[in-house]
PDB file of C-alpha atoms and ligand atoms in Angstrom:
ATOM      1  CA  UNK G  16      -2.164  15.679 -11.238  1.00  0.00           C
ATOM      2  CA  UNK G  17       0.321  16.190  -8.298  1.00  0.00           C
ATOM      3  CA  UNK G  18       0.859  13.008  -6.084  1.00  0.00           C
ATOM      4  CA  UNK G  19       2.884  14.114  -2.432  1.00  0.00           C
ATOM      5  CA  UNK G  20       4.403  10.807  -1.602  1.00  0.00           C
ATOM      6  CA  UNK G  21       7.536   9.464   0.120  1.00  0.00           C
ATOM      7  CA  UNK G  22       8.242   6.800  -2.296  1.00  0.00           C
ATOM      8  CA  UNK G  23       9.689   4.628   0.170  1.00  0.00           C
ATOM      9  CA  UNK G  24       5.883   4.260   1.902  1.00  0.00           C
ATOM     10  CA  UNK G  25       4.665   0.839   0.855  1.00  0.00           C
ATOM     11  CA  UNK G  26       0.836   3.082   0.865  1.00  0.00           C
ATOM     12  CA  UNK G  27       2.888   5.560  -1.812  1.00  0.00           C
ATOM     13  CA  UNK G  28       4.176   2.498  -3.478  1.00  0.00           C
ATOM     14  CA  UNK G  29       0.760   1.797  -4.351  1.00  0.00           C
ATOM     15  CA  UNK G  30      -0.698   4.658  -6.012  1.00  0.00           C
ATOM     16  CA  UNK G  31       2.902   4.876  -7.911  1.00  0.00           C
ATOM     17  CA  UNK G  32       3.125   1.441  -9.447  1.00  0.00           C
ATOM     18  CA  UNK G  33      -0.514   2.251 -10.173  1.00  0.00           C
ATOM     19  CA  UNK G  34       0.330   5.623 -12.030  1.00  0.00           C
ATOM     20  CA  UNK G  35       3.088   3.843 -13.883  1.00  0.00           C
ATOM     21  CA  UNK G  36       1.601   0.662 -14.553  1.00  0.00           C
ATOM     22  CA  UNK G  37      -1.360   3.250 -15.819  1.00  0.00           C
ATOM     23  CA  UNK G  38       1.221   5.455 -17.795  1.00  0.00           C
ATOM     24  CA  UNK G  39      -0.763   8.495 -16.309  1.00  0.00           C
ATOM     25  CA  UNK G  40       0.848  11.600 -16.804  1.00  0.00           C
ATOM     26  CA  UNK G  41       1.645  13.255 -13.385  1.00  0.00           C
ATOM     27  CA  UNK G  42       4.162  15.223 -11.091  1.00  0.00           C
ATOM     28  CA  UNK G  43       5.768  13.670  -7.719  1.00  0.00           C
ATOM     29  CA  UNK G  44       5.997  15.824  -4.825  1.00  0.00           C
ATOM     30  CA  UNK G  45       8.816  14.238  -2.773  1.00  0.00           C
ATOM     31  CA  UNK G  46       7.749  14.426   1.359  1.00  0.00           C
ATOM     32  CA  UNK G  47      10.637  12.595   3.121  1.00  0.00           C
ATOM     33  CA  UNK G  48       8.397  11.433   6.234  1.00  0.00           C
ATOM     34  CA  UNK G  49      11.921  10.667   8.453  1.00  0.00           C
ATOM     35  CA  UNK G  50      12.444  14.869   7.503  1.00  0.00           C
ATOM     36  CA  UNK G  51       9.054  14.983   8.529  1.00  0.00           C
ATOM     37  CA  UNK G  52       8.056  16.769   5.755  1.00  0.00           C
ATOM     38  CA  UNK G  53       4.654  15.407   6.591  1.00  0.00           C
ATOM     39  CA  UNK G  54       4.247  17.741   9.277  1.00  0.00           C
ATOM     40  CA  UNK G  55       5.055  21.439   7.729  1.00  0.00           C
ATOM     41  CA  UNK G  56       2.641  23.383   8.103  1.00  0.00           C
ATOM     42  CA  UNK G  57       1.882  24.065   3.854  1.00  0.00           C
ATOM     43  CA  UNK G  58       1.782  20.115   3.780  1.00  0.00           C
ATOM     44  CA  UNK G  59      -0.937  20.356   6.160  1.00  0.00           C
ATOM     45  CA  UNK G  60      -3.228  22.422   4.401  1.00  0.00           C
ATOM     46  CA  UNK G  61      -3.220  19.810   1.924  1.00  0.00           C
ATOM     47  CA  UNK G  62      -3.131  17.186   4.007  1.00  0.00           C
ATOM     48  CA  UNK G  63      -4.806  17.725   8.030  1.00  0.00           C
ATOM     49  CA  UNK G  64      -3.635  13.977   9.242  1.00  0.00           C
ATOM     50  CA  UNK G  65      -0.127  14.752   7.729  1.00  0.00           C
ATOM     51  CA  UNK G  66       0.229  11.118   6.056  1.00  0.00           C
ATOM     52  CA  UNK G  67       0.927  10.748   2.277  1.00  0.00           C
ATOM     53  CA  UNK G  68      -0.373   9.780  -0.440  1.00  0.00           C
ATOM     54  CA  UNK G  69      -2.223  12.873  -1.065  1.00  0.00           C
ATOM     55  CA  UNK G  70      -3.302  13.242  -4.923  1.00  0.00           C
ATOM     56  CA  UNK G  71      -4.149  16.641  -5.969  1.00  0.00           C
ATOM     57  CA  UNK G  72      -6.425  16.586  -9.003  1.00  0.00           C
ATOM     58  CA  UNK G  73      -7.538  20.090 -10.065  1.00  0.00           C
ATOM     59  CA  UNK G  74      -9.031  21.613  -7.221  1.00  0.00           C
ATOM     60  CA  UNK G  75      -9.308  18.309  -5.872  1.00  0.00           C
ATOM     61  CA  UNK G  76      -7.378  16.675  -2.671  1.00  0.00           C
ATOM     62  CA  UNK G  77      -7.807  13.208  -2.040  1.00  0.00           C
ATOM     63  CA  UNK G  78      -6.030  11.405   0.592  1.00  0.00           C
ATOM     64  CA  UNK G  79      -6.476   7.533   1.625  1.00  0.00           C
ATOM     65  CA  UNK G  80      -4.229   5.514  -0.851  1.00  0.00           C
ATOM     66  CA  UNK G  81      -7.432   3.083  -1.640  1.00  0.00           C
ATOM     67  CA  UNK G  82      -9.643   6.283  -2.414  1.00  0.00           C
ATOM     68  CA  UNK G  83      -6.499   7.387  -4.878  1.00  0.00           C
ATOM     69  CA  UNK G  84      -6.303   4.024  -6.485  1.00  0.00           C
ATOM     70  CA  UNK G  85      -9.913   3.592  -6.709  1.00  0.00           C
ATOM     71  CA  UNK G  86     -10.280   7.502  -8.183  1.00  0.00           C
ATOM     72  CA  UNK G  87      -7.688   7.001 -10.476  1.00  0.00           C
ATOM     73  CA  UNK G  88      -8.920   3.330 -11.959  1.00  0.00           C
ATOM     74  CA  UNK G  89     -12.540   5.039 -12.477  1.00  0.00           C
ATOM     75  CA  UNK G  90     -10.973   8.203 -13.561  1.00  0.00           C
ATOM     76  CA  UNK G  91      -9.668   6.601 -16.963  1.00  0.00           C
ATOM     77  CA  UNK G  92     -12.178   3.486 -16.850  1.00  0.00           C
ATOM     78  CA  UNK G  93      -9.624   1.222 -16.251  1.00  0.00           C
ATOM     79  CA  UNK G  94     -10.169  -2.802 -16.287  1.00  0.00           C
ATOM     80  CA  UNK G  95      -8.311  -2.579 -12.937  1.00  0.00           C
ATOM     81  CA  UNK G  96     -11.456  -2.357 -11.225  1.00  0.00           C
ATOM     82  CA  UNK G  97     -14.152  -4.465 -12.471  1.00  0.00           C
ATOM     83  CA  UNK G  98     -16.770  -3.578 -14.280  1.00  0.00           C
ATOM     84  CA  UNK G  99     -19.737  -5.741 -12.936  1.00  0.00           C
ATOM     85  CA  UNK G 100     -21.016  -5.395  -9.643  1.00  0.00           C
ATOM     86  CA  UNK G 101     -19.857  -8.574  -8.315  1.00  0.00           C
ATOM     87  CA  UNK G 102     -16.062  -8.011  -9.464  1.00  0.00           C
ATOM     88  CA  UNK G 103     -16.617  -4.645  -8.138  1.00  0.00           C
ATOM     89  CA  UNK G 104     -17.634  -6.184  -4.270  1.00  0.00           C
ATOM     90  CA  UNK G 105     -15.161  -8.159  -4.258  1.00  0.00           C
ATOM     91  CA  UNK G 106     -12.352  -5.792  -4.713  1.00  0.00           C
ATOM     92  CA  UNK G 107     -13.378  -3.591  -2.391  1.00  0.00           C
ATOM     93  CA  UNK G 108     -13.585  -6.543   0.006  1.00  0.00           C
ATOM     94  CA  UNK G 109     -10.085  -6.916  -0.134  1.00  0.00           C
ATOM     95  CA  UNK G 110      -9.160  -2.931  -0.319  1.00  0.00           C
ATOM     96  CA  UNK G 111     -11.289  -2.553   2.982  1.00  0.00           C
ATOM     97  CA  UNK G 112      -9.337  -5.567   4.341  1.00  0.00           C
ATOM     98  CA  UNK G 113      -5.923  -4.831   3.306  1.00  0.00           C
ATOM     99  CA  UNK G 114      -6.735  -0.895   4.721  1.00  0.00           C
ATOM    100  CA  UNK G 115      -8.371  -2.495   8.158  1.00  0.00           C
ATOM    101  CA  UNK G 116      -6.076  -5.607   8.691  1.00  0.00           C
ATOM    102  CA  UNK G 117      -3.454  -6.422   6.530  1.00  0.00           C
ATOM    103  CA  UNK G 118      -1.645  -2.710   6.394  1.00  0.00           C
ATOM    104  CA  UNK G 119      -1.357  -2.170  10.133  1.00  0.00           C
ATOM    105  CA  UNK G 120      -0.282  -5.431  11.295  1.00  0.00           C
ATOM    106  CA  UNK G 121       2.992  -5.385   8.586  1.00  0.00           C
ATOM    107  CA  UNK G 122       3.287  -1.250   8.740  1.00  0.00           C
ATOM    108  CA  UNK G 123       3.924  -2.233  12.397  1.00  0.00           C
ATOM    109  CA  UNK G 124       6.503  -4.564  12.263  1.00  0.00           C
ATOM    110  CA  UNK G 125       7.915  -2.622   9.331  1.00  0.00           C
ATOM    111  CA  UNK G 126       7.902   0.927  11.461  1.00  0.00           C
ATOM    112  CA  UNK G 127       9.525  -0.505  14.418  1.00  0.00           C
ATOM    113  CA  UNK G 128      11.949  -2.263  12.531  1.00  0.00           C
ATOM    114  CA  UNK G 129      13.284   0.454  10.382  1.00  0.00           C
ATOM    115  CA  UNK G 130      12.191   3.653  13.000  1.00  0.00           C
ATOM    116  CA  UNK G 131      15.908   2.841  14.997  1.00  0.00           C
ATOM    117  CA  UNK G 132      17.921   3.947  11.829  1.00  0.00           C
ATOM    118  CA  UNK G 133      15.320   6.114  10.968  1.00  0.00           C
ATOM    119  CA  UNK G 134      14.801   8.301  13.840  1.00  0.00           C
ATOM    120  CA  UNK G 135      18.170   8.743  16.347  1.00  0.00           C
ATOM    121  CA  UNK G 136      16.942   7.672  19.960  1.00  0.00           C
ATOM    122  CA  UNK G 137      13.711   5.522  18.764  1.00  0.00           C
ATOM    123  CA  UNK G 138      13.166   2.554  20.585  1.00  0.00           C
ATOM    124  CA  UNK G 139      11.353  -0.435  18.764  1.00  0.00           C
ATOM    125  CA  UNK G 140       8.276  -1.187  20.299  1.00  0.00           C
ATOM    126  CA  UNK G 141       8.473  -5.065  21.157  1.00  0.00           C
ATOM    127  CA  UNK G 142       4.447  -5.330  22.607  1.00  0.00           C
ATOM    128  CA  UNK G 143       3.439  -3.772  19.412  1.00  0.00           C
ATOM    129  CA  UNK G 144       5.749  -6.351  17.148  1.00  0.00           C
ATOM    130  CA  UNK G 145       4.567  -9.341  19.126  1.00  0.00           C
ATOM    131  CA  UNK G 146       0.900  -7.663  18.679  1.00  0.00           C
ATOM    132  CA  UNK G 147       1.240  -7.657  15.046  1.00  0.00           C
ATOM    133  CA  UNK G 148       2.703 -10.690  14.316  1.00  0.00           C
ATOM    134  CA  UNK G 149       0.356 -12.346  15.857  1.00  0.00           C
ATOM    135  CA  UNK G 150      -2.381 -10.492  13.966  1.00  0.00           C
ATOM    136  CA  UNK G 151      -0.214 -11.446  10.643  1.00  0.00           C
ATOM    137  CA  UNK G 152      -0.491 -14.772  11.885  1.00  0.00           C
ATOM    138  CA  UNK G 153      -4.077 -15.168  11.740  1.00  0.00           C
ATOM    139  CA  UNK G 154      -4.327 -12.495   8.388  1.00  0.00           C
ATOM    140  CA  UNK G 155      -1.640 -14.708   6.254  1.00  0.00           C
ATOM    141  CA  UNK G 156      -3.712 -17.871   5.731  1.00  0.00           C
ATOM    142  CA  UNK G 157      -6.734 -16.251   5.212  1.00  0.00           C
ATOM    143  CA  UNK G 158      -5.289 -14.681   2.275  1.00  0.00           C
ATOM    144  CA  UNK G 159      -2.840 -17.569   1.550  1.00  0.00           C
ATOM    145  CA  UNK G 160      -6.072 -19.956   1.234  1.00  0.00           C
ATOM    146  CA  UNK G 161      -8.230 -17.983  -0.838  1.00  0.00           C
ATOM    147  CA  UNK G 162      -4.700 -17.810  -3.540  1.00  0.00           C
ATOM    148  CA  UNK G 163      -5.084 -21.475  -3.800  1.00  0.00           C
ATOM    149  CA  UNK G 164      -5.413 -21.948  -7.584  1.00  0.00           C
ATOM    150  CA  UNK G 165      -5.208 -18.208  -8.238  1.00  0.00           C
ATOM    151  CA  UNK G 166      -3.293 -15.627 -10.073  1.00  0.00           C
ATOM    152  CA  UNK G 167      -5.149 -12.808  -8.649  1.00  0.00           C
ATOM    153  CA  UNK G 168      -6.756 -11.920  -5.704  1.00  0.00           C
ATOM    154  CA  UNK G 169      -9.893 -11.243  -7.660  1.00  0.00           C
ATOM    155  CA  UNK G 170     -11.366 -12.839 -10.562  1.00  0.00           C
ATOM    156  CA  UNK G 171      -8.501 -14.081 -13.366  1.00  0.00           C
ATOM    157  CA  UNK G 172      -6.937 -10.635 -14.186  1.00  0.00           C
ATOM    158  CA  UNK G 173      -4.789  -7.303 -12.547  1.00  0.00           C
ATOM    159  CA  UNK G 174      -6.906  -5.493 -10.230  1.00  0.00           C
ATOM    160  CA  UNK G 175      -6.361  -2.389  -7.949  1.00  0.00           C
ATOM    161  CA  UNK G 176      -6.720  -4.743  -5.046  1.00  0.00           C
ATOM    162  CA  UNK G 177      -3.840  -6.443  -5.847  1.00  0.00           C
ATOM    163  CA  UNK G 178      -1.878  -3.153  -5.970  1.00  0.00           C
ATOM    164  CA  UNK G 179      -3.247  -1.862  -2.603  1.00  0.00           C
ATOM    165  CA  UNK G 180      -1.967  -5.738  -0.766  1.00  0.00           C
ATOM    166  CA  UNK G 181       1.063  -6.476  -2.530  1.00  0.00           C
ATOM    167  CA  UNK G 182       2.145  -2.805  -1.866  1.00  0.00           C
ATOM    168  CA  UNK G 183       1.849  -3.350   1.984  1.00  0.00           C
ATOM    169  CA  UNK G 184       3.992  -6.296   1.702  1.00  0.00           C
ATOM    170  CA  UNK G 185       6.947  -4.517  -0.102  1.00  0.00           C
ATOM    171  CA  UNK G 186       9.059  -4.468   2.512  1.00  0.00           C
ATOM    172  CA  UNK G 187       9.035  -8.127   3.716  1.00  0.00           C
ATOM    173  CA  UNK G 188      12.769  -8.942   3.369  1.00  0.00           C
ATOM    174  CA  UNK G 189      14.281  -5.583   4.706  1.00  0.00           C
ATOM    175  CA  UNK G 190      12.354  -6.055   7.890  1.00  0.00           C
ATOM    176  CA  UNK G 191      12.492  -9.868   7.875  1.00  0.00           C
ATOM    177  CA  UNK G 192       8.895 -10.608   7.595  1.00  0.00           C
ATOM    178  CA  UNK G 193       9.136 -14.417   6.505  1.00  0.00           C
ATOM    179  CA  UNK G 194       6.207 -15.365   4.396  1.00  0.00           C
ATOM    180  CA  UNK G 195       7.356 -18.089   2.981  1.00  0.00           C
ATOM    181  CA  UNK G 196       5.946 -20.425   4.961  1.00  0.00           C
ATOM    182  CA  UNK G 197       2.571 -19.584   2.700  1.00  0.00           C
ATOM    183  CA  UNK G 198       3.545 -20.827  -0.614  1.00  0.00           C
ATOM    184  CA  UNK G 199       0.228 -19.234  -2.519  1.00  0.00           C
ATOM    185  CA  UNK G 200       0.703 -15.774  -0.816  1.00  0.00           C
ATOM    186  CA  UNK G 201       4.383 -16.119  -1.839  1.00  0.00           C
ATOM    187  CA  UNK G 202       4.422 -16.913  -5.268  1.00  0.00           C
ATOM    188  CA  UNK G 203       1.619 -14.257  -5.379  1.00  0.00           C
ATOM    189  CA  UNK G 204       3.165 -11.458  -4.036  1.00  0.00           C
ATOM    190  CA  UNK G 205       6.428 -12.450  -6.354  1.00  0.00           C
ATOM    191  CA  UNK G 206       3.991 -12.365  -9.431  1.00  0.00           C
ATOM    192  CA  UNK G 207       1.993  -8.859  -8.635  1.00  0.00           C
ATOM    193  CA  UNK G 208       5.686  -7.487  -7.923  1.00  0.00           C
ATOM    194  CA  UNK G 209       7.121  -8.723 -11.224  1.00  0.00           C
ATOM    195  CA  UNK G 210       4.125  -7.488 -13.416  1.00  0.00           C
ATOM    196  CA  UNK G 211       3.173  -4.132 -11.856  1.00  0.00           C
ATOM    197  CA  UNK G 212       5.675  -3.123  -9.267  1.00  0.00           C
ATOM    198  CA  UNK G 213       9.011  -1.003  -9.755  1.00  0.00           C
ATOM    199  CA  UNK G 214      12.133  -3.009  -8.566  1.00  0.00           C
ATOM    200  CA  UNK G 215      12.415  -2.252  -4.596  1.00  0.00           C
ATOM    201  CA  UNK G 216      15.420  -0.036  -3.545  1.00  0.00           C
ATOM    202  CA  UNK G 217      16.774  -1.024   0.426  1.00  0.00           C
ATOM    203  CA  UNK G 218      16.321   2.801   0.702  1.00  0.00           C
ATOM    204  CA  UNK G 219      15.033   4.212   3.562  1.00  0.00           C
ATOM    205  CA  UNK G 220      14.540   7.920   3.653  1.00  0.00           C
TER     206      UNK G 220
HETATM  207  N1  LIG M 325      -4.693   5.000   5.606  1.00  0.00           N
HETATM  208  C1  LIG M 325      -3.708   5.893   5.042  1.00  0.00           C
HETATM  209  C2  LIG M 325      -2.406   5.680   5.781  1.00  0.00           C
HETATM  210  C3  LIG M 325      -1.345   6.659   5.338  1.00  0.00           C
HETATM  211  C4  LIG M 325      -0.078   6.507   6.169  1.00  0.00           C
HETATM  212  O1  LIG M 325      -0.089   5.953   7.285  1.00  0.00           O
HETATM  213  N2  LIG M 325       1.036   7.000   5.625  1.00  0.00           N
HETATM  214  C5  LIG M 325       2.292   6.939   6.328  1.00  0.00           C
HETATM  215  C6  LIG M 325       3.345   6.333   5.402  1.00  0.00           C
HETATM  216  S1  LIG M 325       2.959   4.668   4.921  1.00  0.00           S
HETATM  217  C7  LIG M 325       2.737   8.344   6.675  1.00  0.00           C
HETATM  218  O2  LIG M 325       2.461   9.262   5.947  1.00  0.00           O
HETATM  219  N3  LIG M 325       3.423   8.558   7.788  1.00  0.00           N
HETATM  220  C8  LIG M 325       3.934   9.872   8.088  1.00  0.00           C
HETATM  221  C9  LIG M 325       4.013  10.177   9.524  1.00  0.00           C
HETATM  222  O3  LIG M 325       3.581   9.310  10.307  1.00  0.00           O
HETATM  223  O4  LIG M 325       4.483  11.258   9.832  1.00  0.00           O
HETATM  224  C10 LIG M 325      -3.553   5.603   3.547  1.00  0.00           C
HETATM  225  O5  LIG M 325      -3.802   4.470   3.146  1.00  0.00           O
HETATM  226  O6  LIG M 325      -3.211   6.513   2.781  1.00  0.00           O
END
C-alpha cells in the first residue's frame, strides 16, 4: 500500500497512527500541502479534490481519511471497529460527526492560525475563527459529556473513532485551542494520544 500524506495534516495523522498502531506494512508518499504538492497535476490523477490522505491499495484509490481508516480496520479484521452491529453504529456515529462537525470547526482555527507562517501574504480569517469557535463551543460538551466515566469514545476498548477525533485535535496547543476547560475530553484526548498516537513535532511544513 502507498499512503500520499503530509504528515503534519491532523486527517494524515490519522490514517498514520492507525498504520503504525496496526504495524501494516506500507510506503509514505510525502505531499508538502504549503509546496502545494497537492495540486500537481500527477497528484491529481490520483487524487481530483487535491487533499491527502489518499491510500493506494492495488489498483485501488481511496480518499476520505474515515473511508481509509474504516478500509484498513476491515481490511485485516481488526477489533478497532466493532464487530456487532451496535458497536459498529456507534462508531460510525462519531466518524460521521467528527468528519461533519468536529474536523472543520478546529481545521479552521488551526488553518488560519498557522496559514500566516505558512503561506507569505495570508491573512487569518477572523469571521471564520469567531465562526468556529463558536461551533467548538457547542461541539466540546457534547463530546465532553458523553466521556463522563469513559475511556473510549465507544464501548470499553481502542476504536477507529477514537483515531479519526483525537487526530483532529492534534494540534490544540500550537494553535492555542484551550480545551481544558472540559476535563473528560481532556484527559481523553491525553489518553488516545499516549496509547496510539506518535509524539507531535511543532513542525509545520
Ligand atoms: N474530508 C477529507 C479532508 C481532507 C483535507 O481537507 N485535507 C487537507 C489537509 S488536513 C488538505 O489536503 N489540504 C490541501 C490543500 O488544501 O491544498 C478527509 O478526511 O480526508
Amino acid at each position: 500500500m502507498i499512503l500520499y500524506a503530509d504528515p503534519v495534516s491532523p486527517n494524515c495523522t490519522k490514517v498514520l497512527a492507525l498504520l503504525d498502531y496496526l504495524k501494516l506494512p506500507y510506503q509514505l508518499h510525502p505531499l508538502s500541502i504549503v509546496k502545494r504538492e497537492t495540486q500537481s497535476s500527477d497528484y491529481l490523477k490520483i487524487n481530483p479534490n487535491g487533499l491527502v490522505p489518499t491510500l493506494v491499495d492495488g489498483e485501488f484509490r481511496l480518499w476520505e481519511s474515515n473511508a481509509i481508516l474504516l478500509h484498513l480496520v476491515t481490511k485485516v479484521g481488526s477489533d478497532l471497529f466493532p464487530q456487532d452491529s451496535l458497536g459498529r453504529a456507534d462508531t460510525m456515529r462519531w466518524m460521521f460527526w467528527q468528519a461533519s462537525h468536529w474536523a472543520p470547526a478546529l481545521t479552521t482555527i488551526t488553518f488560519e492560525r498557522l496559514a500566516p507562517a505558512a503561506f507569505p501574504g495570508y491573512q487569518t480569517d477572523e469571521a471564520a475563527v469567531t465562526r468556529a469557535q463558536r461551533e467548538l463551543s457547542q461541539l466540546a460538551p457534547v463530546l465532553d459529556a458523553h466521556l463522563k466515566g469513559r475511556d473510549f469514545v465507544v464501548g470499553q476498548s481502542l476504536t477507529v473513532a477514537d483515531f479519526a477525533l483525537v487526530a483532529s485535535a492534534s494540534k490544540r496547543d500550537l494553535v492555542g485551542i484551550d480545551l481544558s476547560g472540559y476535563a473528560n475530553l481532556s484527559r481523553y484526548l491525553e489518553r488516545i494520544e499516549s496509547l496510539a498516537f506518535r509524539p507531535q513535532t511543532a513542525e509545520v511544513g
